[in-house]
Structures are given as structure tokens and as C-alpha cells.
XYZ file of C-alpha atoms in Angstrom:
390
model
C -21.056 -10.669 -1.920
C -18.309 -8.065 -1.716
C -17.409 -8.268 -5.389
C -20.604 -6.775 -6.764
C -18.849 -4.001 -8.708
C -17.729 -3.384 -12.254
C -14.150 -4.642 -12.238
C -11.411 -2.095 -12.821
C -7.667 -2.300 -12.461
C -6.715 0.572 -10.170
C -2.958 0.133 -10.472
C -0.296 -2.425 -11.246
C 2.554 -3.062 -8.833
C 5.589 -4.030 -10.894
C 8.480 -5.747 -9.151
C 11.468 -5.154 -11.475
C 13.622 -7.040 -8.958
C 12.775 -8.972 -5.809
C 16.251 -8.361 -4.375
C 17.061 -5.798 -1.686
C 20.104 -4.117 -0.120
C 18.506 -4.209 3.341
C 17.345 -6.914 5.734
C 14.317 -5.579 7.589
C 13.325 -7.914 10.412
C 9.637 -7.723 9.486
C 9.947 -8.059 5.687
C 6.718 -9.718 4.549
C 8.417 -11.172 1.455
C 10.571 -13.320 3.746
C 8.424 -14.112 6.780
C 5.770 -16.775 6.291
C 6.682 -16.999 2.604
C 5.205 -19.928 0.689
C 6.468 -18.569 -2.636
C 10.008 -19.878 -2.930
C 10.965 -18.344 -6.258
C 11.982 -14.856 -5.063
C 15.685 -15.467 -4.620
C 16.031 -17.086 -8.046
C 14.533 -14.218 -10.028
C 16.538 -11.597 -11.903
C 15.406 -8.253 -13.295
C 12.173 -8.079 -15.288
C 13.069 -8.116 -18.977
C 11.855 -5.598 -21.531
C 9.456 -7.984 -23.263
C 7.629 -8.710 -19.995
C 7.238 -4.985 -19.323
C 5.911 -4.487 -22.858
C 3.378 -7.280 -22.311
C 2.206 -5.537 -19.132
C 1.757 -2.205 -20.897
C -0.029 -3.647 -23.934
C -2.314 -5.833 -21.828
C -3.075 -2.946 -19.472
C -3.974 -0.695 -22.406
C -6.137 -3.404 -24.013
C -7.921 -3.996 -20.719
C -8.801 -0.406 -19.926
C -9.970 0.186 -23.499
C -12.151 -2.927 -23.599
C -13.486 -2.287 -20.099
C -14.248 1.354 -20.899
C -12.524 2.560 -17.751
C -10.581 5.784 -17.370
C -7.607 5.808 -19.734
C -4.988 5.996 -16.995
C -2.176 3.565 -16.270
C -0.973 3.799 -12.687
C 2.284 1.894 -12.347
C 3.860 1.365 -8.933
C 7.477 0.190 -9.047
C 8.022 -1.993 -6.010
C 10.480 -4.518 -4.589
C 12.452 -5.861 -2.772
C 14.148 -2.563 -3.342
C 13.254 -1.441 -6.888
C 16.326 0.778 -7.290
C 18.555 -2.310 -7.074
C 17.709 -2.836 -10.751
C 19.853 0.210 -11.598
C 19.363 3.563 -13.277
C 20.141 2.298 -16.807
C 17.418 -0.303 -16.391
C 14.804 2.356 -15.602
C 15.943 4.553 -18.451
C 15.299 1.636 -20.786
C 11.867 1.020 -19.232
C 10.957 4.695 -19.690
C 11.967 4.509 -23.351
C 9.512 1.640 -23.761
C 6.843 3.484 -21.785
C 7.260 6.648 -23.848
C 6.995 4.627 -27.052
C 3.670 3.159 -25.918
C 2.453 6.612 -24.910
C 3.268 7.886 -28.380
C 1.594 4.909 -30.069
C -1.574 5.516 -28.053
C -1.592 9.306 -28.010
C -4.834 9.476 -30.014
C -6.567 7.524 -27.242
C -5.194 10.054 -24.734
C -3.878 7.332 -22.438
C -1.884 8.736 -19.537
C 0.795 6.805 -17.656
C 1.730 7.754 -14.086
C 4.760 6.296 -12.321
C 5.098 5.787 -8.575
C 7.986 4.104 -6.803
C 8.240 2.658 -3.290
C 11.826 2.780 -2.061
C 13.968 2.579 1.053
C 15.752 5.670 -0.371
C 19.262 4.442 0.504
C 20.482 4.263 -3.109
C 19.278 7.672 -4.265
C 21.855 10.113 -5.635
C 21.734 13.195 -7.868
C 21.402 11.107 -11.037
C 18.395 9.309 -9.635
C 16.850 12.596 -8.556
C 17.239 14.040 -12.053
C 15.658 10.898 -13.474
C 12.684 11.163 -11.114
C 12.161 14.804 -12.057
C 12.521 14.212 -15.785
C 10.048 11.333 -15.747
C 7.631 12.834 -13.192
C 7.924 10.039 -10.633
C 6.249 10.263 -7.223
C 8.037 8.411 -4.429
C 6.922 6.543 -1.350
C 9.757 6.280 1.158
C 9.909 3.580 3.807
C 10.748 5.291 7.093
C 9.426 4.173 10.462
C 10.095 7.279 12.535
C 12.968 8.881 14.457
C 16.360 7.204 14.448
C 15.881 5.120 17.587
C 12.678 3.648 16.122
C 13.697 3.267 12.483
C 17.086 1.639 13.042
C 15.708 -0.991 15.398
C 14.394 -3.186 12.580
C 15.486 -1.541 9.306
C 19.175 -2.182 8.736
C 21.607 -2.780 5.926
C 22.750 -6.311 5.257
C 25.918 -5.533 7.279
C 23.696 -4.655 10.301
C 24.395 -0.916 10.160
C 21.422 1.409 10.557
C 19.882 3.041 7.481
C 18.353 6.148 9.064
C 21.079 8.746 8.377
C 21.411 8.121 4.646
C 17.626 8.063 4.207
C 17.169 11.430 5.925
C 19.975 12.933 3.845
C 18.302 11.731 0.651
C 14.846 12.908 1.749
C 16.305 16.400 2.190
C 17.761 16.258 -1.330
C 14.451 15.127 -2.801
C 12.589 17.898 -1.003
C 15.073 20.501 -2.200
C 14.458 19.369 -5.778
C 10.660 19.259 -5.257
C 10.288 15.568 -6.053
C 6.864 14.495 -4.659
C 7.344 12.155 -1.697
C 5.244 10.442 0.932
C 6.156 8.240 3.878
C 5.229 4.626 4.522
C 5.759 3.818 8.195
C 5.461 0.285 9.573
C 3.922 0.081 13.048
C 5.536 -2.559 15.232
C 4.791 -3.543 18.802
C 7.803 -1.413 19.779
C 6.983 1.691 17.737
C 3.300 1.612 18.737
C 4.438 3.008 22.111
C 5.690 6.270 20.570
C 2.919 7.883 18.478
C 3.812 11.427 19.564
C 7.485 11.051 18.711
C 6.634 9.578 15.315
C 3.948 12.134 14.461
C 6.044 15.130 15.490
C 9.056 13.782 13.620
C 7.199 13.381 10.339
C 5.046 16.492 10.547
C 7.196 19.041 12.380
C 10.724 17.994 11.547
C 10.441 16.502 8.053
C 7.377 18.531 6.955
C 5.819 15.473 5.328
C 2.326 15.971 3.861
C 1.459 12.360 2.946
C 1.835 9.520 5.473
C 0.669 5.922 5.434
C 0.855 3.844 8.610
C 0.626 0.080 8.143
C 0.856 -2.528 10.897
C 3.656 -5.061 10.863
C 1.677 -8.238 10.518
C 2.567 -11.879 10.733
C 0.029 -13.835 12.761
C 0.470 -12.020 16.054
C 4.215 -12.653 16.421
C 6.583 -10.746 18.693
C 7.117 -7.869 16.226
C 3.471 -7.303 15.303
C 1.363 -4.896 17.363
C -1.641 -6.328 19.144
C -5.088 -5.003 18.311
C -4.937 -2.848 21.447
C -1.479 -1.569 20.455
C -2.707 -0.577 17.001
C -5.899 1.149 18.165
C -4.069 3.066 20.891
C -1.410 4.198 18.401
C -3.755 5.301 15.616
C -6.203 6.989 17.974
C -3.362 9.062 19.402
C -2.120 9.847 15.894
C -5.637 10.963 14.959
C -5.925 13.194 18.032
C -2.577 14.853 17.302
C -3.543 15.313 13.663
C -7.007 16.628 14.516
C -5.516 19.195 16.898
C -3.746 20.938 14.017
C -4.937 21.995 10.567
C -5.211 18.371 9.534
C -6.639 19.142 6.103
C -3.091 20.058 5.036
C -1.796 16.543 5.778
C -3.048 13.263 4.363
C -2.738 10.297 6.723
C -4.116 7.778 4.282
C -5.941 5.264 6.478
C -7.410 7.905 8.787
C -8.352 10.181 5.882
C -10.376 7.374 4.336
C -12.144 6.591 7.618
C -13.049 10.266 8.057
C -14.384 10.579 4.515
C -16.332 7.330 4.717
C -17.695 8.224 8.151
C -18.987 11.591 6.918
C -20.620 9.945 3.884
C -22.132 7.279 6.152
C -23.456 9.856 8.634
C -25.148 11.942 5.961
C -26.255 8.894 3.937
C -24.209 9.956 0.927
C -23.308 7.320 -1.655
C -19.681 6.397 -1.094
C -17.457 7.024 -4.124
C -15.135 4.390 -5.563
C -11.890 5.998 -4.444
C -10.761 4.440 -1.175
C -7.710 2.334 -0.437
C -8.377 -1.347 -0.937
C -8.924 -2.334 2.702
C -11.792 0.184 3.024
C -13.298 -0.426 -0.403
C -14.332 -4.088 -0.273
C -12.680 -4.378 -3.692
C -9.587 -6.482 -3.057
C -7.897 -7.640 -6.249
C -7.820 -4.400 -8.206
C -4.188 -3.584 -7.408
C -2.449 -6.392 -9.264
C 1.169 -7.263 -8.468
C 3.525 -8.671 -11.087
C 6.830 -10.361 -10.274
C 9.887 -9.911 -12.466
C 9.173 -13.230 -14.249
C 5.636 -12.077 -15.113
C 3.737 -14.019 -12.431
C 0.579 -12.146 -11.416
C -0.888 -11.919 -7.895
C -4.061 -10.137 -6.752
C -2.165 -7.796 -4.409
C 1.370 -6.746 -3.495
C 0.729 -8.015 0.044
C -0.111 -11.492 -1.280
C 2.951 -12.258 -3.413
C 4.325 -14.408 -0.607
C 1.256 -16.709 -0.792
C 2.125 -18.958 -3.710
C -1.332 -20.555 -3.904
C -2.872 -17.200 -4.889
C -0.967 -16.844 -8.155
C -3.434 -15.814 -10.891
C -1.352 -16.446 -13.996
C 1.588 -15.007 -15.929
C 1.518 -11.921 -18.128
C 3.726 -13.640 -20.722
C 1.159 -16.420 -21.100
C -2.174 -14.832 -20.146
C -3.802 -11.465 -20.725
C -5.550 -9.401 -18.049
C -8.997 -10.056 -19.493
C -8.543 -13.849 -19.386
C -7.062 -13.650 -15.873
C -9.940 -11.590 -14.487
C -12.442 -13.998 -16.053
C -10.454 -17.099 -15.080
C -10.959 -19.795 -12.472
C -8.125 -18.636 -10.227
C -9.506 -15.118 -9.948
C -12.998 -16.504 -9.345
C -11.571 -18.620 -6.519
C -9.836 -15.557 -5.104
C -13.065 -13.524 -5.189
C -14.876 -16.283 -3.332
C -12.151 -16.344 -0.682
C -12.403 -12.567 -0.288
C -16.155 -12.749 0.110
C -15.978 -15.471 2.745
C -16.120 -13.256 5.810
C -17.805 -13.830 9.139
C -21.524 -13.316 9.678
C -20.525 -11.103 12.607
C -18.762 -8.741 10.194
C -21.739 -8.568 7.856
C -24.026 -7.635 10.752
C -21.649 -5.046 12.212
C -23.004 -1.494 12.324
C -19.739 -0.263 10.819
C -19.420 -2.762 7.991
C -20.297 -0.106 5.406
C -17.239 1.841 6.588
C -14.857 -1.018 7.330
C -15.852 -3.417 4.506
C -14.329 -6.342 6.371
C -10.780 -5.055 6.334
C -7.666 -6.294 4.571
C -8.020 -9.751 3.008
C -4.360 -10.477 3.725
C -5.079 -10.086 7.432
C -8.039 -12.479 7.454
C -6.680 -15.403 5.416
C -7.215 -18.688 7.187
C -4.049 -19.520 9.109
C -2.827 -15.927 9.160
C -5.154 -14.597 11.829
C -6.393 -15.623 15.246
C -9.909 -14.463 14.295
C -12.281 -16.746 12.404
C -12.845 -15.083 8.994
C -12.372 -11.661 10.558
C -9.644 -9.096 10.023
C -6.762 -9.665 12.411
C -7.186 -6.063 13.623
C -10.995 -6.111 13.633
C -11.284 -4.777 17.194
C -8.750 -2.036 16.489
C -10.715 -0.903 13.447
C -13.913 -0.715 15.492
C -12.208 1.298 18.227
C -10.690 3.718 15.741
C -13.958 4.222 13.822
C -15.818 4.722 17.105
C -13.313 7.319 18.248
C -13.470 9.242 14.987
C -17.280 9.269 15.000
C -17.355 10.523 18.582
C -14.823 13.223 17.743
C -16.436 14.428 14.528
C -20.056 14.265 15.653
C -19.627 14.794 19.405
C -21.391 11.585 20.275
C -24.494 12.437 18.244
C -24.456 8.957 16.716
C -25.048 5.971 19.010
C -21.830 3.966 19.202
C -20.733 0.936 21.123
C -19.508 1.883 24.582
C -17.438 -1.274 24.768
C -16.144 -3.075 21.719
C -16.671 -6.785 22.053
C -14.506 -9.325 20.243
């Protein structure tokens, strides 16, 4: 069973508002959505945020885990809630920090944004409150503006680049989240050079657009070809200075696997086998096991205004979710690379969301990428599959 670990909450994704000022063609909160409450929700109120903080603190103390609260502000577009809203939330957060200062509990704030609403006031707020930002940007203008537009259909690229420059000038920590589509998968060199050479970005996360193999989503071959090329470009430079999250985890896990080193509990969820430790909370307090699963209404775990984290983790809904996560194919369990891959992203192997039976939608791509990295790092010294079979 995959869930044979001591349960910890790694981070909580808080959705202060589900609304957005953009209309991205591949938005996963809209496509294939079985959770119909998004459009009716307003901003998260102060009492709900306080319940999250208090429950989070109670959980980490009772579970004897590291006294750190990692909060990721997400959306929709989280900045739609407004600057005054966040100032109020930080007042609450600071009060809880003060109340728990003897326990030495530390709160870290991250925010995922499309960066179109950022101005000097926001930048000062981010600096004052030590926020780190993830910025959604798919690549050069001709790639980014194809699917990421304002509600009035105008492209968003120019204003985002202007605001990235401002953030960099003020030394606000930023990373890039880039969605790989079938279209953009054809341009790995343009995308890599744009992020690394032109924008001087040091932290990049590539995620595939995914909705059951539709016309926007890359195929498994598209994804493997793209990420292998990205890896080769990255490997050809001093790649230790840049973190490409998915590839960095594969490299680290591959090295540990090769030298039979126990793998630490630090990897992103899809390479950890520990799905369900990055809880997502909607503005009304509804709790889901992952930010990527908030559009699957049947996976709701509870509500923070009615349940606490301890009861939720020990409850029937979470037990059902764990069983679903552990229901992967026998083929996966027997795979030589299972200890590296861990079966992939649960969201991409839910029944009805993938063309593979209980296997990650991009299973073949993951095998190809892992094979390529092993061959590159160890010069073929480890036997690998010459041809990846489905």
C-alpha cells in the first residue's frame, strides 16, 4: 500500500477566492468540473482562515511534526480578493504567530498568481510579509498568449513580463509555473532559452495540460519529447544553479536509487507516493486532498468550519481516498522504476480521467524520461529498457 507513512500535512492551499480576471482555455477548475459551487463562492472570511490556522497548529503539535505552517494562496486568481483583504489576513496570521511564539511555530506564505494585477503596493506587501511567488507564464509571447488571455480576449503576456521585471528589481522571490500544451510541446528550446537566458529565472515547474487526452493536452510522446529536450538543454549548462522541479526530483531519486540510498521524504507529491498531504481549502472551508482535485466534487473530505484536521485525516472520506490512491495497476507495482516514479499523479490516473487502466495518464512519458536521465547520468551503466512498452 502506498500510504504506509506517518501522515504529515506538507502545506495547505488556501483559495481566498475562486474567481479570476482571466479565461485560460485549459483552466482545470472549469474543464471537466463536477464541483458546481465555484461561481457562487465569495472571499474566504476571517473566521474560516482562523479555523485553518488553529487546526493546522493543533495538528502539527499533536502529530509531533516540524512546527512549520506552509500556506499557499491559490485561486482562481488569489489577488482578485484585494490588497486590503490580505492585509487583514496577515494581521490574523501575525496574531497567531505571537500567541504561539513559545512553541516556535513558523508560518511561510507562498502565492500562485497570473501576475497581471501586481503593482507597487502589492510588491511592498510581498516584501513586508516575506511572500514567495509562483507566476503562471507559459513561455514567449507567441506561446503564452495562445491560451492565456484576459476575459476581453486580449493577451496577458506584456503586463506579466513588466510585473516580473518589477518583482525582480525589488528582489521578491519568484518562480515560474509553465503549462505544457500540445502546441507548446513543440518549442522546448524557445521556452527554455526564454526563461533561463532572457528572464534569468532560477525556479521552473513544467506541468502538462491535462484533461483526458483532449485537443489541448500533450500526448505521452509530446510530453516525453519536450521534457527530454528540456533536460538536455539544462544538463548542457551549469544546471545546479537552476531548479526545474520535476526533473530535479527525478535526478535526486535516480541517484539515491542507483546507490541504494534511502530516499528522503522531500519530493513533490507525484514522486513521493504520498498524495493527500497538500490539502486544498475553498473559500467556504470545504477541504479537498489536493489543489488539482478541487474540481472533483466526490473527493471532498469535509469542511474546516465543521471538522478539524485530525478528524478529517482519521475519517471515512480520507480512508476512501487513500484506498483510491493505492489502487494502481499490477504492472506499475512490478515496474523496475516504481521506486522512482511511485505511480505518478493520482489526478492523472482517476478512473474516467485517463485512457490507461489504473496507470498514470503519462506513464510511458515518465518511463522514457527516467530512462533518458539514467542513461545520461550513468552512461548506460544501469540496464534500462531499450523500448518502452505500454
